[in-house]
PDB file of C-alpha atoms in Angstrom:
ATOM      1  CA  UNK A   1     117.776 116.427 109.768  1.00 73.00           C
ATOM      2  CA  UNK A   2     121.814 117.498 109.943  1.00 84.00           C
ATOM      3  CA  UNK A   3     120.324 120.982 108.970  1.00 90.00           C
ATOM      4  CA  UNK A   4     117.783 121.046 111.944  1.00 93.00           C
ATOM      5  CA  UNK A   5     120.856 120.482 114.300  1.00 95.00           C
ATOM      6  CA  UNK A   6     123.284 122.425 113.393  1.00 95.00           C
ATOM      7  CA  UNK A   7     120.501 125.283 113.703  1.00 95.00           C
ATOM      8  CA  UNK A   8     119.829 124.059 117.058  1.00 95.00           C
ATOM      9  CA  UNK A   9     123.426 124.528 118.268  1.00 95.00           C
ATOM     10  CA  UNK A  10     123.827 127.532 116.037  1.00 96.00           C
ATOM     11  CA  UNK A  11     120.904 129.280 118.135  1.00 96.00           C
ATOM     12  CA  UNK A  12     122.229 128.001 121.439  1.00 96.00           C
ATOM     13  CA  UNK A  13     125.594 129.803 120.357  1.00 95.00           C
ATOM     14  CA  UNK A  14     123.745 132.825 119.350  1.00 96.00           C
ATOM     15  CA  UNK A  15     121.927 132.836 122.866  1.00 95.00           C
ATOM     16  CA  UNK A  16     125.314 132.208 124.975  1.00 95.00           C
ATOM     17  CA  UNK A  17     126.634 134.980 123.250  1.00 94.00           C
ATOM     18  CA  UNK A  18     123.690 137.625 124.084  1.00 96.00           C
ATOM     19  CA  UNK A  19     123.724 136.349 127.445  1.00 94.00           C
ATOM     20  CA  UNK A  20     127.476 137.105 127.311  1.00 92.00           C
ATOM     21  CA  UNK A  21     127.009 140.456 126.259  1.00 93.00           C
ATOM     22  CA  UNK A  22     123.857 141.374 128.101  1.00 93.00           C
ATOM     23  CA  UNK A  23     125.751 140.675 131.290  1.00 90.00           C
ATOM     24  CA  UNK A  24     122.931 138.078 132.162  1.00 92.00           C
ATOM     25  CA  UNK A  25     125.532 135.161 131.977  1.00 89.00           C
ATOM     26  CA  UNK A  26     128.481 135.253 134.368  1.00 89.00           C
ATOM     27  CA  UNK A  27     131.643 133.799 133.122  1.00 89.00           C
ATOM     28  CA  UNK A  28     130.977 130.614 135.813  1.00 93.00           C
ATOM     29  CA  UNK A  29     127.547 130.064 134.272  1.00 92.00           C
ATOM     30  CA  UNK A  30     129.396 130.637 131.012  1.00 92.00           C
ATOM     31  CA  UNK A  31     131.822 128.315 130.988  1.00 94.00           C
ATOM     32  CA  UNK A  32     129.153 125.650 132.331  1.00 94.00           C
ATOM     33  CA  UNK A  33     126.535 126.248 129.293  1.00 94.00           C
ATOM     34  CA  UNK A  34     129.443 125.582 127.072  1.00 94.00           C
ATOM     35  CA  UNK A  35     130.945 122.566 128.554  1.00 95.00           C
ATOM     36  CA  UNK A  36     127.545 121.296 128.336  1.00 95.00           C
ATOM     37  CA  UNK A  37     126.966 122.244 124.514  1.00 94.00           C
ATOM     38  CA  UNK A  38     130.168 120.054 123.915  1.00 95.00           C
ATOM     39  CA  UNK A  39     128.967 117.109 125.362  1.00 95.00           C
ATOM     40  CA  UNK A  40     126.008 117.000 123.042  1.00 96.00           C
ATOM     41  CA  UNK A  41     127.574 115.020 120.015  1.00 96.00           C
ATOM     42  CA  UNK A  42     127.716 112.522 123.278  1.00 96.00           C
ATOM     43  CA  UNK A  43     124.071 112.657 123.514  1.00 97.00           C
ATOM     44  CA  UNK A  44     123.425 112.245 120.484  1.00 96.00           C
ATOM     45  CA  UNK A  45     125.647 109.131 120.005  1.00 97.00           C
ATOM     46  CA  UNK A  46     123.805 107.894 122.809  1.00 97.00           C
ATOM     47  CA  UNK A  47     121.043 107.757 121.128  1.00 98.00           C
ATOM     48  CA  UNK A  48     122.329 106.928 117.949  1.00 97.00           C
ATOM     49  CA  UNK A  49     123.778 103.591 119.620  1.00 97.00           C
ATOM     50  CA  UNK A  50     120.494 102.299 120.963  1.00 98.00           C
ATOM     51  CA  UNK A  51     119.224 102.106 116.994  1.00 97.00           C
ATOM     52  CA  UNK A  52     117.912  98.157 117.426  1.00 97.00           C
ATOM     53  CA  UNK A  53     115.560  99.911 120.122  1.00 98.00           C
ATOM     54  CA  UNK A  54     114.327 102.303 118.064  1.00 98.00           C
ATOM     55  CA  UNK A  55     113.818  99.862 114.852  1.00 97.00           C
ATOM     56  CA  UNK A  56     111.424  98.062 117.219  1.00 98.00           C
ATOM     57  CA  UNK A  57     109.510 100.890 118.511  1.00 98.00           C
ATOM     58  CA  UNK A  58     109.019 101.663 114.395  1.00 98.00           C
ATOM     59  CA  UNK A  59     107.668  97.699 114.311  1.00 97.00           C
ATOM     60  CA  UNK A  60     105.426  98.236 117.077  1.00 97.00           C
ATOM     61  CA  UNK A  61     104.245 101.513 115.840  1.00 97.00           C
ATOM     62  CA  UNK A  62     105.006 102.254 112.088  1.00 95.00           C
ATOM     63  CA  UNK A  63     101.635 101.075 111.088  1.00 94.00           C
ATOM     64  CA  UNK A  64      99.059 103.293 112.364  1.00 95.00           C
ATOM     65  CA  UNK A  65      97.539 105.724 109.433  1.00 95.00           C
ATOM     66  CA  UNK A  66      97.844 108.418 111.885  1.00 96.00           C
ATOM     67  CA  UNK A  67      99.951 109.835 114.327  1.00 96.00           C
ATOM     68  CA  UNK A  68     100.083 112.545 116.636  1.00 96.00           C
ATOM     69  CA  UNK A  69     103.298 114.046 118.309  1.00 97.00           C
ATOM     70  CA  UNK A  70     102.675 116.306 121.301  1.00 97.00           C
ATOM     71  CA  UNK A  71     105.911 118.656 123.694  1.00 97.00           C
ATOM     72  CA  UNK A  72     106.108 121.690 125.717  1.00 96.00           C
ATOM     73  CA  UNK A  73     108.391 124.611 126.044  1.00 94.00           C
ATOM     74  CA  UNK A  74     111.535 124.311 124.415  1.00 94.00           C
ATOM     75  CA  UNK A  75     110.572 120.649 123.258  1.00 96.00           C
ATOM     76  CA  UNK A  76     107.188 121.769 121.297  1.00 97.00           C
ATOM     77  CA  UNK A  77     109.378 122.674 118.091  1.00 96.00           C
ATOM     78  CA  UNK A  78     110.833 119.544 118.218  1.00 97.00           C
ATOM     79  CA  UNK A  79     107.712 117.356 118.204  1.00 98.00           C
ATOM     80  CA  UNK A  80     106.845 119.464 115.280  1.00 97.00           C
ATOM     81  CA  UNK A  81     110.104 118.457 113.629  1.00 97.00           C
ATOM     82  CA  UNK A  82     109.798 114.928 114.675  1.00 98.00           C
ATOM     83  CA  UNK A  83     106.118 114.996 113.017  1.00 97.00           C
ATOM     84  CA  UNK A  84     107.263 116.438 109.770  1.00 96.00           C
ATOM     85  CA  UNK A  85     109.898 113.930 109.488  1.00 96.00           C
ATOM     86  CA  UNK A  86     107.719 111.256 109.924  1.00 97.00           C
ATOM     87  CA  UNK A  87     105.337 112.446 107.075  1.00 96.00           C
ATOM     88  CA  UNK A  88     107.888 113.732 104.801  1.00 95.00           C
ATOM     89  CA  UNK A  89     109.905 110.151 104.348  1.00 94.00           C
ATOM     90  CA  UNK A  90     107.206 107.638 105.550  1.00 96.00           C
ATOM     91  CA  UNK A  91     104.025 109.031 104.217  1.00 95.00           C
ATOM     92  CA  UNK A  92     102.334 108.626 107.146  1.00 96.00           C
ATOM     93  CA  UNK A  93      99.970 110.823 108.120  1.00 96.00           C
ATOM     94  CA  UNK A  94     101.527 112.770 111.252  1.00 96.00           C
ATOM     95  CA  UNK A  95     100.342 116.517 113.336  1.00 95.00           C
ATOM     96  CA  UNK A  96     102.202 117.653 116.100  1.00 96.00           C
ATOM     97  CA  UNK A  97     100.818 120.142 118.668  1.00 95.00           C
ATOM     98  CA  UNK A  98     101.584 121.998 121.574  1.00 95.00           C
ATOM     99  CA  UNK A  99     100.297 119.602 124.442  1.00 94.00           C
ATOM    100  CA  UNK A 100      98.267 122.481 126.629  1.00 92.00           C
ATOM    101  CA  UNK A 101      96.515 123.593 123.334  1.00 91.00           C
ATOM    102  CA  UNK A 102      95.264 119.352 123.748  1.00 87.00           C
ATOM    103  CA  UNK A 103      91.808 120.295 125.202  1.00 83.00           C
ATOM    104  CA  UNK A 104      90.832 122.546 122.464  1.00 83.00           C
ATOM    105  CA  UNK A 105      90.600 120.489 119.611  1.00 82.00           C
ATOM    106  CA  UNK A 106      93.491 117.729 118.961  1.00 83.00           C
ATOM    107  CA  UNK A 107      91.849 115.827 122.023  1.00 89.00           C
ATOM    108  CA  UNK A 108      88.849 114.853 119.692  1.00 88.00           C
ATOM    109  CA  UNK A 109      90.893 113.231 116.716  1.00 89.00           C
ATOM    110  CA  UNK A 110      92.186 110.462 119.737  1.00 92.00           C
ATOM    111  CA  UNK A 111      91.492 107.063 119.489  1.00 92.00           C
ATOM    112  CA  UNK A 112      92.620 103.483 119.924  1.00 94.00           C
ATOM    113  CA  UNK A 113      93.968 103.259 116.654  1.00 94.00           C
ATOM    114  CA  UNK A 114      96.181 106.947 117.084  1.00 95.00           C
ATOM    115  CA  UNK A 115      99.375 106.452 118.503  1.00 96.00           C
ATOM    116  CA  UNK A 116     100.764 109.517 120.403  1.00 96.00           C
ATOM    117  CA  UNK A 117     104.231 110.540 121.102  1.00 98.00           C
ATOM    118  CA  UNK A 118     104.588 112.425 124.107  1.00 98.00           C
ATOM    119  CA  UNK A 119     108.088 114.255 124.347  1.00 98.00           C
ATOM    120  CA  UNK A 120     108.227 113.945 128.146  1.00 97.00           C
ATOM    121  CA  UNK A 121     111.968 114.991 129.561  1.00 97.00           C
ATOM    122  CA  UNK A 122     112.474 115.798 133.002  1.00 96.00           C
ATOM    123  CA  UNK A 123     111.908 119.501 132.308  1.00 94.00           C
ATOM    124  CA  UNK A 124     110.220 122.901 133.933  1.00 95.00           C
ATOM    125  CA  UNK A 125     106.874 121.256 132.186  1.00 96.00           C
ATOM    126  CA  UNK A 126     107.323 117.372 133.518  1.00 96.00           C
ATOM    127  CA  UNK A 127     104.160 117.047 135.769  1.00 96.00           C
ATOM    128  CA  UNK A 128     101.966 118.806 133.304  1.00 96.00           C
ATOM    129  CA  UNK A 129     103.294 116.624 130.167  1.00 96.00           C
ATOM    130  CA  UNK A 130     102.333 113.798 132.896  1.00 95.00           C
ATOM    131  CA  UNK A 131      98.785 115.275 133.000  1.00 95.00           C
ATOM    132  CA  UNK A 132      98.357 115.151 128.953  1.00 95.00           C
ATOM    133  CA  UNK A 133      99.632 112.296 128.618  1.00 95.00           C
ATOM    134  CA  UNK A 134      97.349 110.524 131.219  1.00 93.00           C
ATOM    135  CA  UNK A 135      94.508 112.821 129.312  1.00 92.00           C
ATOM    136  CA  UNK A 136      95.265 111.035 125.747  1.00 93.00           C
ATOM    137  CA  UNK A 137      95.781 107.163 127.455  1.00 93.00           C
ATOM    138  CA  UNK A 138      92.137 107.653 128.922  1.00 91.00           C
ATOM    139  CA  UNK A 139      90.853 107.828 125.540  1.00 91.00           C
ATOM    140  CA  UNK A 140      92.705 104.444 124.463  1.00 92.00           C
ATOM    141  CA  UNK A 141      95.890 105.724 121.974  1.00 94.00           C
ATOM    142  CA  UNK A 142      99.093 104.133 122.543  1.00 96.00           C
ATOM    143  CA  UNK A 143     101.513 106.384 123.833  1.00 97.00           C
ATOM    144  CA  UNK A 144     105.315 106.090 123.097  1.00 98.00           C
ATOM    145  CA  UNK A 145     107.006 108.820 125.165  1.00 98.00           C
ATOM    146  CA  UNK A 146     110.555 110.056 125.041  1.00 98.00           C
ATOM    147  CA  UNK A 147     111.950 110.255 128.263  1.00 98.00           C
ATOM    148  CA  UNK A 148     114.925 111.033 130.667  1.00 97.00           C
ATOM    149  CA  UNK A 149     117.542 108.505 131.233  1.00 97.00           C
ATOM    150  CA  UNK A 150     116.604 106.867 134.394  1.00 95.00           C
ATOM    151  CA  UNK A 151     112.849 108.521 134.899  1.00 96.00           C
ATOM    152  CA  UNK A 152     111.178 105.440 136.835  1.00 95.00           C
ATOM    153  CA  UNK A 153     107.863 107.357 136.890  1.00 94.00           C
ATOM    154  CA  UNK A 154     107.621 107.415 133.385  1.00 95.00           C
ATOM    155  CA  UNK A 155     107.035 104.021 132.435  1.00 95.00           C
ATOM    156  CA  UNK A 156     103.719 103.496 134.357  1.00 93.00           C
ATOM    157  CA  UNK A 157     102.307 105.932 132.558  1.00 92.00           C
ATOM    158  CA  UNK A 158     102.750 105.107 129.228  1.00 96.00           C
ATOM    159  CA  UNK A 159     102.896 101.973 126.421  1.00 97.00           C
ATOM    160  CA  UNK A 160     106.822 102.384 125.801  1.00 98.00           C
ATOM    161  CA  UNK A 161     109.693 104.614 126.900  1.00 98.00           C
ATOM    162  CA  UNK A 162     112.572 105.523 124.569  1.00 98.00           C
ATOM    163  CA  UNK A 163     115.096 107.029 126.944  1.00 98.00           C
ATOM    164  CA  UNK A 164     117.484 109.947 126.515  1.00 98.00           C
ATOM    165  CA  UNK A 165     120.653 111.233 128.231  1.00 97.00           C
ATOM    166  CA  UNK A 166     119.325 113.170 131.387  1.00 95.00           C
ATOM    167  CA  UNK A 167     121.107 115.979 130.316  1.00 95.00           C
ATOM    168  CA  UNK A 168     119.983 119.742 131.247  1.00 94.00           C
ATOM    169  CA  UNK A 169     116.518 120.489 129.479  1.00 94.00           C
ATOM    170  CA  UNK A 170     117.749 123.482 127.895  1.00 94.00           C
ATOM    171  CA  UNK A 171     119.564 121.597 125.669  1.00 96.00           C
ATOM    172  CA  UNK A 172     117.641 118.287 125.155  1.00 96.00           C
ATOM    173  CA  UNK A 173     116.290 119.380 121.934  1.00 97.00           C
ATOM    174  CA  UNK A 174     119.409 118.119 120.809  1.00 97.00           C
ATOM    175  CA  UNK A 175     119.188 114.280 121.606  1.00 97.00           C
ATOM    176  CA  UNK A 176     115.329 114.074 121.318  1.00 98.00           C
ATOM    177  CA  UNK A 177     115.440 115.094 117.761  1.00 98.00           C
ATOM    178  CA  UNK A 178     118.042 112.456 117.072  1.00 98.00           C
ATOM    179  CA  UNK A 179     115.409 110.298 118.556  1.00 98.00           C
ATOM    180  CA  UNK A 180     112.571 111.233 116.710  1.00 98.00           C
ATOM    181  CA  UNK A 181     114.635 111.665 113.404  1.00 97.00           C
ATOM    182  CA  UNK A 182     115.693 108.045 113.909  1.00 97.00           C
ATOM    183  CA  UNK A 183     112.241 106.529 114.632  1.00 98.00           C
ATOM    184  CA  UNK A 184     110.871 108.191 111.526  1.00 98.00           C
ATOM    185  CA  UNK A 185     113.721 106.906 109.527  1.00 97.00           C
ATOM    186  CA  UNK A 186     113.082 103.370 110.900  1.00 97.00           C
ATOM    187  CA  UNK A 187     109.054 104.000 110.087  1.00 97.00           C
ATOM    188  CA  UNK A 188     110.150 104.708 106.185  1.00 97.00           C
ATOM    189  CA  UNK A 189     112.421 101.730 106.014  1.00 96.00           C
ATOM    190  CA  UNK A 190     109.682  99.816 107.219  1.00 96.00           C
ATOM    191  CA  UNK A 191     107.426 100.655 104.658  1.00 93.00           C
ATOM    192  CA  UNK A 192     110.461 100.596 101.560  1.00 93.00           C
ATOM    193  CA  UNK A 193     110.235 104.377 101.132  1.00 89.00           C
ATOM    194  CA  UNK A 194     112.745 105.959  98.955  1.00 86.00           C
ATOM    195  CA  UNK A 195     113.995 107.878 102.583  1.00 85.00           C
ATOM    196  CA  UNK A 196     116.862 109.750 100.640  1.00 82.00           C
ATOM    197  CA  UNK A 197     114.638 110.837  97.367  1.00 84.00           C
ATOM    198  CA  UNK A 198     110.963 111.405  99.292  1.00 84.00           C
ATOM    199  CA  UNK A 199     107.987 111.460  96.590  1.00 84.00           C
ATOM    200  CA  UNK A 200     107.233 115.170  95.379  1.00 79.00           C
ATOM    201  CA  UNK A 201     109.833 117.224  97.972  1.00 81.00           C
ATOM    202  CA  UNK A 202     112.891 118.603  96.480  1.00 72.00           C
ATOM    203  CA  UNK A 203     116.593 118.873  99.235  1.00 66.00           C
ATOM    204  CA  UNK A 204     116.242 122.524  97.852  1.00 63.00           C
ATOM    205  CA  UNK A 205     113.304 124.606  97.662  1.00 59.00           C
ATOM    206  CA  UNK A 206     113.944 127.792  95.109  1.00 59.00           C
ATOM    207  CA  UNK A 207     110.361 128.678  93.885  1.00 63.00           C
ATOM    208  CA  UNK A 208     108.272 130.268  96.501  1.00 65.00           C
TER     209      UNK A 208
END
């Protein structure tokens, strides 16, 4: 969770710095990537402060036996995270994959009784995330996306929207993973898991 983001922010240092030094960055674009890297601990209390929303969405959806998480492009890794979460402190059965790959196999395990959440940001990869999602609502699964702030398209397209800051994509990994993190944490209390102290998983791994 905390260690997820602060690798997140570590790698977007690492990347401003390489751009710095590559000459690809200008110091205008510079200054702008970083200005935006400090606003995300707003983000992220953004989402942090719209908990009661979230505690519902776990209600509505914390049942299901399965669940499939689906992203694209810099948003993929973090429906995988959001999918391990879920499984590692809930128990619920939960796969994430990338949502182009949908057609060659995950498309079969849909049904009625699989929700799907559809990381769906206003992004390079918005209209096709549009497409798969309108792929897995023909076959009947619930879809909870997670959405920009203020995306009025959105809604018609899916069961329920959990909106984040419409900040630039590059760096909404940031608040969607809150998001996810949060749901799956509302999912656990749900079911009176022991969220700190998760059955068989140790906070440090040192066998291999």
């Amino acid at each position: 969770t905390k260690t997820f983001i602060a690798q997140l922010v570590a790698l977007y240092l690492i990347a401003l710095k390489l751009g710095q030094d590559r000459g690809a960055l200008g110091y205008d674009e510079l200054d702008r990537l970083k200005d935006q890297l400090r606003s995300l601990p707003r983000a992220a209390q953004y989402v942090l402060n719209k908990a009661d929303e979230i505690r519902g969405l776990a209600k509505k959806y914390g049942n299901a036996r399965d669940m499939f998480y689906i992203g694209r492009h810099a948003n993929y890794p973090v429906a995988l995270e959001g999918a391990l979460k879920l499984k590692e402190i809930s128990y619920i059965h939960a796969e994430a994959y990338a949502a182009g790959e949908l057609k060659h196999g995950p498309l079969a395990l849909v049904t009625p009784s699989t929700p799907m959440v559809a990381v769906a940001v206003r992004d390079p990869t918005y209209e096709k995330m549009r497409s798969n999602i309108g792929e897995v609502s023909a076959r009947g699964s619930p879809v909870l996306a997670i959405g920009s702030e203020g995306d009025k398209e959105l809604p018609k397209f899916v069961d329920d929207v959990f909106e984040v800051p419409d900040i630039p994509w590059i760096f909404s990994p940031v608040p969607v993973s809150v998001a996810l993190q949060l749901f799956a944490y509302e999912v656990a209390r749900i079911h009176d898991c022991p969220i700190d102290k998760p059955r068989n998983l140790a906070k440090s791994v040192t066998v291999e």
